Short mmCIF file of C-alpha atoms and ligand atoms in Angstrom, two decimals:
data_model
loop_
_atom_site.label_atom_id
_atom_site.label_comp_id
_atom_site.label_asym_id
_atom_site.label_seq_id
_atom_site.Cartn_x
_atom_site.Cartn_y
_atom_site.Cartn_z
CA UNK F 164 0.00 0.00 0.00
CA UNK F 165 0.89 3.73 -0.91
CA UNK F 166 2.61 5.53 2.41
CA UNK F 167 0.10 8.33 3.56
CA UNK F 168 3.08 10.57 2.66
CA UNK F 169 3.69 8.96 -1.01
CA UNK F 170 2.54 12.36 -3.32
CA UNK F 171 5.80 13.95 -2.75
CA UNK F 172 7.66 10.79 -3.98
CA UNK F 173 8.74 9.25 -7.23
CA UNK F 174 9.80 5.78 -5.89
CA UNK F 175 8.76 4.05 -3.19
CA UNK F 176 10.85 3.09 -0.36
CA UNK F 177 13.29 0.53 -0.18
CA UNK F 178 11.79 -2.46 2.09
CA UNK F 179 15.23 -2.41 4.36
CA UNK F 180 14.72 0.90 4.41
CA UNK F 181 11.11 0.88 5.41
CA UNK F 182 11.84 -2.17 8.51
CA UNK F 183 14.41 0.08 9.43
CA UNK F 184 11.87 3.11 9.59
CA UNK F 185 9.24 1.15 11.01
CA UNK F 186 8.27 1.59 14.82
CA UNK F 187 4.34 -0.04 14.82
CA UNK F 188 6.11 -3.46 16.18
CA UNK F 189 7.11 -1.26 19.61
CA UNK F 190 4.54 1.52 19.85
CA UNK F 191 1.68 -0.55 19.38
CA UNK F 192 1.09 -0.85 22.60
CA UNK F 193 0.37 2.68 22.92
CA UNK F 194 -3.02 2.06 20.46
CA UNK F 195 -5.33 3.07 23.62
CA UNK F 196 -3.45 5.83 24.23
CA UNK F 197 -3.52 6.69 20.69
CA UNK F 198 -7.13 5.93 20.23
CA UNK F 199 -8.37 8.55 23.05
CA UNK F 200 -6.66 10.84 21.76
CA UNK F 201 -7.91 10.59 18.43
CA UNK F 202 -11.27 10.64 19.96
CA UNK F 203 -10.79 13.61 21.76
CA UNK F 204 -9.48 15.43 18.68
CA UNK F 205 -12.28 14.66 16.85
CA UNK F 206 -14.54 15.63 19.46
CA UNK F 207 -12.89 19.25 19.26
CA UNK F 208 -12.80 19.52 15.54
CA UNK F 209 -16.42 19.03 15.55
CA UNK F 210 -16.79 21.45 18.52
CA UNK F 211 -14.97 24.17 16.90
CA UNK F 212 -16.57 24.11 13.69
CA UNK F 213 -13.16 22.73 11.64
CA UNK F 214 -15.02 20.04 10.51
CA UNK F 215 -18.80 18.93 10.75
CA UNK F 216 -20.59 17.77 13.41
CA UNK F 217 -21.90 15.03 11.80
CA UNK F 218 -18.19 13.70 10.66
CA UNK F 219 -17.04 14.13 14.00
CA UNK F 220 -19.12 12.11 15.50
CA UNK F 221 -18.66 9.41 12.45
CA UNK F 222 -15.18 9.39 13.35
CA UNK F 223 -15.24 8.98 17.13
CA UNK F 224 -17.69 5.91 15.95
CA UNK F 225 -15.10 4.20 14.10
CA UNK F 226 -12.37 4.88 16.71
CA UNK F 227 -14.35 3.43 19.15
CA UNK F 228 -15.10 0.55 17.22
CA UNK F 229 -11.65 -0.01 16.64
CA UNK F 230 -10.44 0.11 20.03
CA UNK F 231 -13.10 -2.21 20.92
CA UNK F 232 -11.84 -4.91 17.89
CA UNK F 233 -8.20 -4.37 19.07
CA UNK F 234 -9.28 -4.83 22.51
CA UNK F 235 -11.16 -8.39 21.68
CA UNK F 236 -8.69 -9.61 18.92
CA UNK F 237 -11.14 -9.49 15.96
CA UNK F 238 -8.63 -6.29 14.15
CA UNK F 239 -5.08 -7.08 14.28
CA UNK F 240 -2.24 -4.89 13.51
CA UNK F 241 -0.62 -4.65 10.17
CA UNK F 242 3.11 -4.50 10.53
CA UNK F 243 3.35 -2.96 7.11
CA UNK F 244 2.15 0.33 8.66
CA UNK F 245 5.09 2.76 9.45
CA UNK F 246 4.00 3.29 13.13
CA UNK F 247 0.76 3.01 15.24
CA UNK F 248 -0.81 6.30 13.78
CA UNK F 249 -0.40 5.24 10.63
CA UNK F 250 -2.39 2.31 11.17
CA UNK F 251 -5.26 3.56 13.20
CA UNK F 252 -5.37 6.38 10.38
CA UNK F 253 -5.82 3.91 8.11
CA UNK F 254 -8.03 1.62 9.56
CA UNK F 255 -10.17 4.10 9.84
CA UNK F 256 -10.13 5.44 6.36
CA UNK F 257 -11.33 1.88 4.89
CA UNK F 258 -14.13 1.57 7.32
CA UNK F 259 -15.41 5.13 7.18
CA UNK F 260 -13.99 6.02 3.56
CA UNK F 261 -13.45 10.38 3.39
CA UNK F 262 -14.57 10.86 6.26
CA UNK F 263 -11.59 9.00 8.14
CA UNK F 264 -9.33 11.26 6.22
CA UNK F 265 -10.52 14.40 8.03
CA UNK F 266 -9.19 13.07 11.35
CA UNK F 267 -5.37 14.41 11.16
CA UNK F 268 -6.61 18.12 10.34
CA UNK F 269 -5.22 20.75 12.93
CA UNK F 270 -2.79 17.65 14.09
CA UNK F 271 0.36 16.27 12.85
CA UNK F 272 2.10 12.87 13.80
CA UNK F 273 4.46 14.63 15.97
CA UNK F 274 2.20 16.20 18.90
CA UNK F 275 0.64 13.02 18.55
CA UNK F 276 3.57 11.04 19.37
CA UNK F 277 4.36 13.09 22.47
CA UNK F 278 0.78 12.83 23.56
CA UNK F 279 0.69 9.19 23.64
CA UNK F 280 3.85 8.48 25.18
CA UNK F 281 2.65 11.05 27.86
CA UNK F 282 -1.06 8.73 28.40
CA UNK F 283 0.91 5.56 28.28
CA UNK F 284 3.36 6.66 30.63
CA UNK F 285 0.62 8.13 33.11
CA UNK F 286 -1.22 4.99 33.24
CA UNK F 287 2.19 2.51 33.69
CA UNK F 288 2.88 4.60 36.54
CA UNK F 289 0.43 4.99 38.24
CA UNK F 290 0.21 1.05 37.87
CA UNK F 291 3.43 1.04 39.18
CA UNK F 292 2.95 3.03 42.21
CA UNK F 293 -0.15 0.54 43.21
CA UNK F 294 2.49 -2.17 43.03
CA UNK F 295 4.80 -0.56 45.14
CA UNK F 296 1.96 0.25 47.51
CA UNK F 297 1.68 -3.33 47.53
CA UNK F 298 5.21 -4.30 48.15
CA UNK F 299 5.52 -1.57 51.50
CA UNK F 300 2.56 -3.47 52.44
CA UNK F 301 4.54 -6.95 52.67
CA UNK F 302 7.31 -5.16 54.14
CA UNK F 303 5.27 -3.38 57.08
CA UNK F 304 3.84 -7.09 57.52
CA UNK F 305 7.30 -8.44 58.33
CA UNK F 306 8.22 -5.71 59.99
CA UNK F 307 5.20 -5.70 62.42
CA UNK F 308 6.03 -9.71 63.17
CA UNK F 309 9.66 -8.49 63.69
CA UNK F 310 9.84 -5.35 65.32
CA UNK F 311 11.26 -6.97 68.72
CA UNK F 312 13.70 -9.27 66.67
CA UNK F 313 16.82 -8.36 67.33
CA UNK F 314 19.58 -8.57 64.84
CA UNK F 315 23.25 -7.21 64.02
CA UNK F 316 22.93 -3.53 62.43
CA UNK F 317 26.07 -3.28 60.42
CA UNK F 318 28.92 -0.44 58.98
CA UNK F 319 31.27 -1.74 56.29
CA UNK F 320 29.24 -5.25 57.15
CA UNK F 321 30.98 -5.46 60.24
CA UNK F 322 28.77 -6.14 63.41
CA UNK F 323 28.19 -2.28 64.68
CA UNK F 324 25.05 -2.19 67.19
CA UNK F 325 21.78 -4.51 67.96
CA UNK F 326 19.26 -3.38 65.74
CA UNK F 327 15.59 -4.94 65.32
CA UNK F 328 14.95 -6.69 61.94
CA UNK F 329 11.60 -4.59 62.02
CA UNK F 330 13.56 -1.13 61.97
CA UNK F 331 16.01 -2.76 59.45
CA UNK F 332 13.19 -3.45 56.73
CA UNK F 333 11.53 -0.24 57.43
CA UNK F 334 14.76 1.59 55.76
CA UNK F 335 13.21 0.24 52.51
CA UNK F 336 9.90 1.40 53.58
CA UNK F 337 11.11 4.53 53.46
CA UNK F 338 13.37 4.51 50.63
CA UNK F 339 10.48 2.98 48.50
CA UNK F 340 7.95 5.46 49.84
CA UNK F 341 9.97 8.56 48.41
CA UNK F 342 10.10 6.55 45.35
CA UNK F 343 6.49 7.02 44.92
CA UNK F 344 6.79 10.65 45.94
CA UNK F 345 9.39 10.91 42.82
CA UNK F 346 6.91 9.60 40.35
CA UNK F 347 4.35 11.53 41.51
CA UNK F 348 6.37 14.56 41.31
CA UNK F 349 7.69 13.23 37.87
CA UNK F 350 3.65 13.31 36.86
CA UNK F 351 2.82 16.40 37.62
CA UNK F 352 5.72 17.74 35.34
CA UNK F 353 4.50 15.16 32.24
CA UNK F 354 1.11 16.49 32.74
CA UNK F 355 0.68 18.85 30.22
CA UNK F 356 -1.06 18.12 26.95
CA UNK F 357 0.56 18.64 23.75
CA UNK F 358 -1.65 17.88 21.16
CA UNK F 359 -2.12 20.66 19.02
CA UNK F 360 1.55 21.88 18.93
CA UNK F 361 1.10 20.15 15.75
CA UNK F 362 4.42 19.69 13.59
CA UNK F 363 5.66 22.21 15.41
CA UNK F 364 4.67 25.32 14.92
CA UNK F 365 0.75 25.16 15.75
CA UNK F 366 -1.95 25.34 13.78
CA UNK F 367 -3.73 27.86 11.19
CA UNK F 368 -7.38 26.73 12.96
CA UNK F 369 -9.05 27.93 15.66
CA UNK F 370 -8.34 24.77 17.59
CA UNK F 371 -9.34 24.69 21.66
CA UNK F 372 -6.41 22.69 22.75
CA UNK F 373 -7.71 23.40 26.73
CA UNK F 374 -10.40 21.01 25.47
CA UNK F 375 -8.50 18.38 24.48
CA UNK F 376 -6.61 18.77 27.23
CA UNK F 377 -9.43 18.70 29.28
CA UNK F 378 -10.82 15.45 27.84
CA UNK F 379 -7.53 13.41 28.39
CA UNK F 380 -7.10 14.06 31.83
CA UNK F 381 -4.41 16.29 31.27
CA UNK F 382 -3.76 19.81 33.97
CA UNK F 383 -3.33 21.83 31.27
CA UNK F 384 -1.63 22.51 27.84
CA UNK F 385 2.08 22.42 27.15
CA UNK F 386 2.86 26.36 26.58
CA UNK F 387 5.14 26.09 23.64
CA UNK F 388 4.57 24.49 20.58
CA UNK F 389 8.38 23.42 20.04
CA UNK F 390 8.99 22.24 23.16
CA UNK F 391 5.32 20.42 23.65
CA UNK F 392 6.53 18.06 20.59
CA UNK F 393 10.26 18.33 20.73
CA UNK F 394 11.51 17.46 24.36
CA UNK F 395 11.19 13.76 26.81
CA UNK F 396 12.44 14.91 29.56
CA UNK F 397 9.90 13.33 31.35
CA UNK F 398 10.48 10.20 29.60
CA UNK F 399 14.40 10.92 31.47
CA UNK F 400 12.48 12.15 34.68
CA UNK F 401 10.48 9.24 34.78
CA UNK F 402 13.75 6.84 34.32
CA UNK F 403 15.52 8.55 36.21
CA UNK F 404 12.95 8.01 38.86
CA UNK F 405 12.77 4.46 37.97
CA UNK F 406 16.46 3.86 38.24
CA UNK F 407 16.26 4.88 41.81
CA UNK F 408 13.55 2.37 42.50
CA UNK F 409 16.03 -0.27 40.85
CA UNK F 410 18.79 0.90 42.53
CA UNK F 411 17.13 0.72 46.50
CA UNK F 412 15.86 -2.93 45.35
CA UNK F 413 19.12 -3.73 44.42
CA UNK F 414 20.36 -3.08 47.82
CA UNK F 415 17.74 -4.96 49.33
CA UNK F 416 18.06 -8.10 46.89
CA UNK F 417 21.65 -8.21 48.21
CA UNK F 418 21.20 -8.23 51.45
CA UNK F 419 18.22 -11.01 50.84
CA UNK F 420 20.84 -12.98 48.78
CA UNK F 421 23.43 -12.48 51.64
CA UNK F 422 20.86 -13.36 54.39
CA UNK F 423 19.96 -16.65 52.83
CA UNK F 424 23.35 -18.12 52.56
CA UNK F 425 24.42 -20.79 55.00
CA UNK F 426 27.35 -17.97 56.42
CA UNK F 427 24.10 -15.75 57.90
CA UNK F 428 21.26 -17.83 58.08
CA UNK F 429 19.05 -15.21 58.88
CA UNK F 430 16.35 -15.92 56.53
CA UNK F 431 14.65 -18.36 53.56
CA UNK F 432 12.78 -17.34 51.08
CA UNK F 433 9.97 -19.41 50.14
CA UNK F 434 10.39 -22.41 47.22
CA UNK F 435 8.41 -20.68 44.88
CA UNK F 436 10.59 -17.80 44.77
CA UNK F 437 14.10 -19.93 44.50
CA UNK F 438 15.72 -22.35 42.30
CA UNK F 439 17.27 -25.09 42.50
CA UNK F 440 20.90 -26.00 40.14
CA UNK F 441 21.14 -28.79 37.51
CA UNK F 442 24.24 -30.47 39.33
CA UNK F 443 25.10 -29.38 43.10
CA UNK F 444 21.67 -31.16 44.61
CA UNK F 445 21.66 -28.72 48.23
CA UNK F 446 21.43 -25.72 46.18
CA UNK F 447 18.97 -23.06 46.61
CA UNK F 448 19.20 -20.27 45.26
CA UNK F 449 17.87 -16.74 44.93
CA UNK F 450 17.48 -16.52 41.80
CA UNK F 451 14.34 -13.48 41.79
CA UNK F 452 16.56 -11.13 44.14
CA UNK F 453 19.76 -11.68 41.97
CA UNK F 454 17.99 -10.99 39.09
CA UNK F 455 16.14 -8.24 40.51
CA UNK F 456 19.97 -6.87 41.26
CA UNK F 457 20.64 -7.52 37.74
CA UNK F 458 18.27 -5.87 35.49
CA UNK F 459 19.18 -2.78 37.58
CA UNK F 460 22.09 -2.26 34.95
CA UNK F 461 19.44 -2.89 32.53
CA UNK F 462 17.34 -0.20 33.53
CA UNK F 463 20.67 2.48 34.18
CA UNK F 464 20.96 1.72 30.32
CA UNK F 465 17.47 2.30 29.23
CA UNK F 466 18.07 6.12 31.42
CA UNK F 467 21.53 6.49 29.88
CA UNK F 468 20.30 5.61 26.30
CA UNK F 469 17.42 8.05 26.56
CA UNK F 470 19.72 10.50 27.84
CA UNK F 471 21.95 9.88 24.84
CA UNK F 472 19.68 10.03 21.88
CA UNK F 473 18.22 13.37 23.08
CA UNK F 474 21.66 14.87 23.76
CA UNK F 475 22.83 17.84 20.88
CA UNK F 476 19.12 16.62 19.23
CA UNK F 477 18.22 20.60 17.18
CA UNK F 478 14.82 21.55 17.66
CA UNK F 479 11.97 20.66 16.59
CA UNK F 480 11.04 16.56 16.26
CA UNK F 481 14.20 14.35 14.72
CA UNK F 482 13.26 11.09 14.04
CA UNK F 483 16.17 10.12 16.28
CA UNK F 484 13.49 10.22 19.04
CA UNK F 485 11.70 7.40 17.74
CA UNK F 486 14.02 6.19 19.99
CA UNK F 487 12.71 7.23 23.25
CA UNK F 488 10.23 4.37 22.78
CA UNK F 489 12.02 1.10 23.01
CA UNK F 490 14.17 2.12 26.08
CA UNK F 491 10.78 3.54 27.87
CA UNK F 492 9.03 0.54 27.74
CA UNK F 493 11.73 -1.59 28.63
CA UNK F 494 12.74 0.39 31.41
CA UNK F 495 8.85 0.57 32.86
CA UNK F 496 8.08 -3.27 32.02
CA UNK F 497 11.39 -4.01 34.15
CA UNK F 498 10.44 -1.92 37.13
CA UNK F 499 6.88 -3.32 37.25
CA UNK F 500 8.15 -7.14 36.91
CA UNK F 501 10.80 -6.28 39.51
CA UNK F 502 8.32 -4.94 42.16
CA UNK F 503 5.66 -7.78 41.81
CA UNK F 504 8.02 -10.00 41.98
CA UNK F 505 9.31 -8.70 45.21
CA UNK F 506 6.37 -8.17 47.20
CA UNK F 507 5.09 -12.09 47.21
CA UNK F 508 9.04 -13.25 47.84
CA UNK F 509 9.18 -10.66 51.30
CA UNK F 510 5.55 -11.94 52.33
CA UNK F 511 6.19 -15.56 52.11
CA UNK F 512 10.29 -14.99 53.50
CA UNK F 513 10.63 -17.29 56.55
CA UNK F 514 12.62 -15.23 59.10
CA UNK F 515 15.11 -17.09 61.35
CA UNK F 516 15.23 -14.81 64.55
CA UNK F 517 17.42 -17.31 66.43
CA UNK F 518 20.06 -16.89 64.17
CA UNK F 519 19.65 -13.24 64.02
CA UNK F 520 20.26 -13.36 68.26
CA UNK F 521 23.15 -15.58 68.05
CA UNK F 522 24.95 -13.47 65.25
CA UNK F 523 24.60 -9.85 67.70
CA UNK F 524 26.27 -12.01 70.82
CA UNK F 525 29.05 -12.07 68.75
CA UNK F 526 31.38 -9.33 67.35
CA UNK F 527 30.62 -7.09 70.55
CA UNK F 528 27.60 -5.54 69.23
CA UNK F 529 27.47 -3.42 72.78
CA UNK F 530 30.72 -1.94 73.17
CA UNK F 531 29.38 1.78 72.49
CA UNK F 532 26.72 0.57 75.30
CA UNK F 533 29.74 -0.03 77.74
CA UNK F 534 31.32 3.64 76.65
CA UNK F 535 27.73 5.01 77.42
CA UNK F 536 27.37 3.30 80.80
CA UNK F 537 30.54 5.22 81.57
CA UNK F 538 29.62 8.30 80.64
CA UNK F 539 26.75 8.16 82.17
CA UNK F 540 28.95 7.28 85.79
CA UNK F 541 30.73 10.77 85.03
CA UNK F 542 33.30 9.78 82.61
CA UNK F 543 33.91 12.07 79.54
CA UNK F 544 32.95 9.87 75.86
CA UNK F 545 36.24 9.56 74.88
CA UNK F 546 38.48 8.43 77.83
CA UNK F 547 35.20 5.71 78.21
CA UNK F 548 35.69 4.86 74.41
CA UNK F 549 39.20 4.39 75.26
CA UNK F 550 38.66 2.38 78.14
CA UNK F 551 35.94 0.29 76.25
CA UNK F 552 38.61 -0.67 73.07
CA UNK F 553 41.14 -1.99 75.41
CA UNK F 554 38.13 -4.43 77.05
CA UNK F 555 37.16 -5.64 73.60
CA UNK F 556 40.87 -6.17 73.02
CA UNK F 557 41.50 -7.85 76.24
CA UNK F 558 37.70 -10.20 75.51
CA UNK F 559 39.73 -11.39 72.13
CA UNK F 560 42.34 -12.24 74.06
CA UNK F 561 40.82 -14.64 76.44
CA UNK F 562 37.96 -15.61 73.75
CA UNK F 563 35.17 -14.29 75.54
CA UNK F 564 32.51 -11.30 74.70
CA UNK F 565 31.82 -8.27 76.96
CA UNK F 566 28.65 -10.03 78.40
CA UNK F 567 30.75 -12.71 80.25
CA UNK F 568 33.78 -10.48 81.19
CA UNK F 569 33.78 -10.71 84.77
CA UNK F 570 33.28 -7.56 86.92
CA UNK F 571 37.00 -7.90 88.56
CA UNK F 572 38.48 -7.81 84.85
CA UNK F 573 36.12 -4.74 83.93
CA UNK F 574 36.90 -2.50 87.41
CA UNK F 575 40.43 -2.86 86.76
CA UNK F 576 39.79 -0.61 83.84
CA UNK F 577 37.56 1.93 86.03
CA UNK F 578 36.00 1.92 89.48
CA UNK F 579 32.58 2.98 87.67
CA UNK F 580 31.78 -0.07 86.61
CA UNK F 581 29.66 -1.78 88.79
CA UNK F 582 26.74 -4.78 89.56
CA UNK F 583 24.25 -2.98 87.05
CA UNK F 584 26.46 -3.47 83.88
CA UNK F 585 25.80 -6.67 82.76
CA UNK F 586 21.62 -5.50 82.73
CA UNK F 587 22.80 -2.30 81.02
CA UNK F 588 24.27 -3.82 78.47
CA UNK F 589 22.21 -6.98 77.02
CA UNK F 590 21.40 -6.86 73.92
CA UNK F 591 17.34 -6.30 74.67
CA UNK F 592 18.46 -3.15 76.60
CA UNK F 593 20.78 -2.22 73.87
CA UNK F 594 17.72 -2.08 71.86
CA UNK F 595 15.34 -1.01 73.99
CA UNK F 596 17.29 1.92 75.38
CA UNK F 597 17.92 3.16 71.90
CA UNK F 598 14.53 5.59 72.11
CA UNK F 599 15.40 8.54 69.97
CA UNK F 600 13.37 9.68 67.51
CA UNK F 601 13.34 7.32 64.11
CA UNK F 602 15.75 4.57 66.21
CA UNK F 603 15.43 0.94 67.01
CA UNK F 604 13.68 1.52 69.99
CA UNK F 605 9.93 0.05 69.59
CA UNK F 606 8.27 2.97 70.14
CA UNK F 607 9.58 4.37 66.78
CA UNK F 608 9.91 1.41 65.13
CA UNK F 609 5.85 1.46 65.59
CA UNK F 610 5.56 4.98 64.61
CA UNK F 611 7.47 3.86 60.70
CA UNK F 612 5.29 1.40 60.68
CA UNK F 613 2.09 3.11 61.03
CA UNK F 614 3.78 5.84 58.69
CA UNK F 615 3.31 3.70 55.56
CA UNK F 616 0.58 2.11 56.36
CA UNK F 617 -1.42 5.54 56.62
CA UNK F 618 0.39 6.14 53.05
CA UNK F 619 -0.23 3.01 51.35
CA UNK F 620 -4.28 2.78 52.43
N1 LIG G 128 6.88 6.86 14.85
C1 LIG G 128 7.26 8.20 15.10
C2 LIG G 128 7.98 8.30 16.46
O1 LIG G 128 7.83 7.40 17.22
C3 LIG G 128 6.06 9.10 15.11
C4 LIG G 128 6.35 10.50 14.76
C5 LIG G 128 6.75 10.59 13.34
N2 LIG G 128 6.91 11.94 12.90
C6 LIG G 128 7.58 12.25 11.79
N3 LIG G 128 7.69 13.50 11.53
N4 LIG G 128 8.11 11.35 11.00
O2 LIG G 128 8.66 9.22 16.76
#
């Protein structure tokens, strides 16, 4: 068939040429997106006059009935169409005839483009956002069976201070919970319709794009014509955004992938999210959560290529950002299948608190505790800190930890210490003393938790 942009031309295009050319095989995904719009356009030409009311309404017909046969199978798409437009467009034309052809007055493919990818985006998001509602969910569950389960806290993964396993899983909590504050903000940026920027320059009609606008959900109209059909840096925005998400469950799937080797023991995940290996027969591994780690490099590529093709672009559309669309989708469909995968593997994740315990006796977790205790007997922080390395050094010696030090060995050190150490300083003390604001202490621990759950509702 004839390209809709064949008059110009003497030859037609070279079929390499046209593959090459061709984006319907990615952005056909976008044909809701697409569709509305179309529908809304429509809707305003008929409003304003540019065409009749009657054809308007002809045309939102047939775009309705082709949504609904793309929706239920019965119209597929024709990969020899040069993009999703195109073939909507044309559909269109052979079921309505003339009339179809009135449909891309007052528009051009370009504002088109950057409306769709706006929609689509919009609507993956805010998808996205219910799943990680979901996932803080699982995570406040844990964290509400474990916020009196005491654990190592670590620095440079060395033993530093008890900490619950409650207030440790909350950190995500909160790391994922500004991660739906960043794609919100992200939205409200993207928001801006710009459909009828046209090619670039707007339009000779008396076009209402505040309609339009209106229709698609959209807070208002992209200002500049140029810019409403030449820039995606929301497409970056939102990446960038996404990236970030990637990056905290990275963290997260490494500790889970450290945690469930035999060295820690602190937790299993559940068989169904774990493998097993084709030749060592004890293997399980964590397979989601390493490859949850993994496509984060994925989706730092999809932001750096996006970055990439739009960097030195002139103004106004380059078909260069034809692009955008490949690396958009990819990066979106990874975050999605990242976060539902997660939120089933921390629900189901059998915590081992006894091995949590054991691990903070050892690698005296409660030496600041012992400085503290001193301090709080009169003795300046740093003579006590003093005092409290040469104890640990002296516990290495003689392969014990602080807890069974006798009190002779500690008051040859200082005269401060006394019967009420050993209390001070268990590790359920360590914990429980710990009551500042956003600490391990329960009280707060309670407060984070009741913090995403009034988000998430
Ligand atoms: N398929 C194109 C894209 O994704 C649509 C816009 C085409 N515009 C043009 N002037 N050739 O960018």
């Amino acid at each position: 068939m004839d390209k809709m942009w064949a008059g110009r031309f003497q030859k037609a295009l070279d079929k390499e040429a046209d593959d090459f050319n061709s984006s319907i095989h990615f952005d056909c995904r976008m044909y809701r997106q697409d569709i509305k719009g179309s529908m809304a356009h429509a809707a305003m030409l008929g409003a304003k006059g540019i065409i009749s009311k009657e054809d308007s309404e002809k045309i939102i017909d047939g775009l309705s009935g082709i949504l609904e046969d793309l929706d239920s199978g019965r119209l597929s798409f024709d990969y020899g169409c040069e993009d999703i437009h195109m073939f909507v467009e044309q559909v269109l034309t052979e079921r309505l005839g003339d009339v179809g052809k009135k449909l891309h007055t007052a528009r051009s493919r370009n504002d088109q483009v950057a409306l769709d990818i706006r929609m689509y985006l919009r609507d993956e998001t805010n998808e996205l956002i219910a799943l990680i509602k979901d996932l803080l969910g699982a995570i406040t569950e844990q964290a509400k069976a474990h916020k009196s389960t005491i654990m190592p806290g670590y620095t440079h993964l060395q033993r530093a201070q008890p900490i619950t396993f409650g207030h440790h899983i909350m950190a995500y909590a909160m790391m994922l919970s500004r991660d739906i504050g960043r794609l919100e903000d992200a939205m409200k940026r993207m928001n801006y319709s710009p459909l009828g920027s046209c090619a670039l320059a707007g339009t000779t009609y008396d076009t209402d794009r505040e309609m339009t606008a209106k229709a698609l959900g959209f807070d208002g109209i992209t200002l500049n014509s140029i810019d409403g059909v030449s820039d995606r840096d929301f497409c970056a925005e939102l990446m960038s955004a996404y990236a970030v998400i990637m990056m905290h469950l990275s963290r997260f799937s490494e500790e889970i992938i450290l945690w469930s080797s035999w060295e820690f023991k602190f937790i299993e995940l559940d068989d169904s999210y774990t493998t097993g290996s084709s030749i060592m027969p004890q293997k399980k591994n964590s397979d989601m959560a390493e490859l949850v780690r993994g496509k984060t490099g994925r989706v730092y590529g999809d932001l750096f290529a996006m970055l990439t093709v739009l960097k030195g672009l002139p103004l106004a559309y380059n078909k260069d950002m034809q692009e955008d669309k490949e690396a958009v989708f990819d990066s979106i469909d990874t975050v999605k299948k990242c976060v539902s995968i997660f939120s089933p593997m921390i629900r189901t994740m059998k915590v081992f608190p006894e091995n949590m315990y054991k691990a903070a006796q050892g690698g005296f977790i409660n030496a600041t505790d012992i400085a503290d205790y001193l301090v709080k007997k009169g003795m300046p922080f740093r003579s006590a800190y003093k005092i409290v390395g040469q104890i640990v050094a002296l516990c290495i010696e003689k392969k014990t930890v602080l807890d069974e030090l006798p009190l002779d060995e500690y008051r040859k050190f200082s005269e401060l210490f006394g019967e009420d150490l050993y209390d001070e300083i268990s590790l359920e003390a360590c914990v429980a003393k710990r009551i500042s604001a956003g600490g391990t202490g329960l009280a707060s621990v309670e407060k984070q938790i009741d913090y995403i759950n009034g988000l998430i509702k």
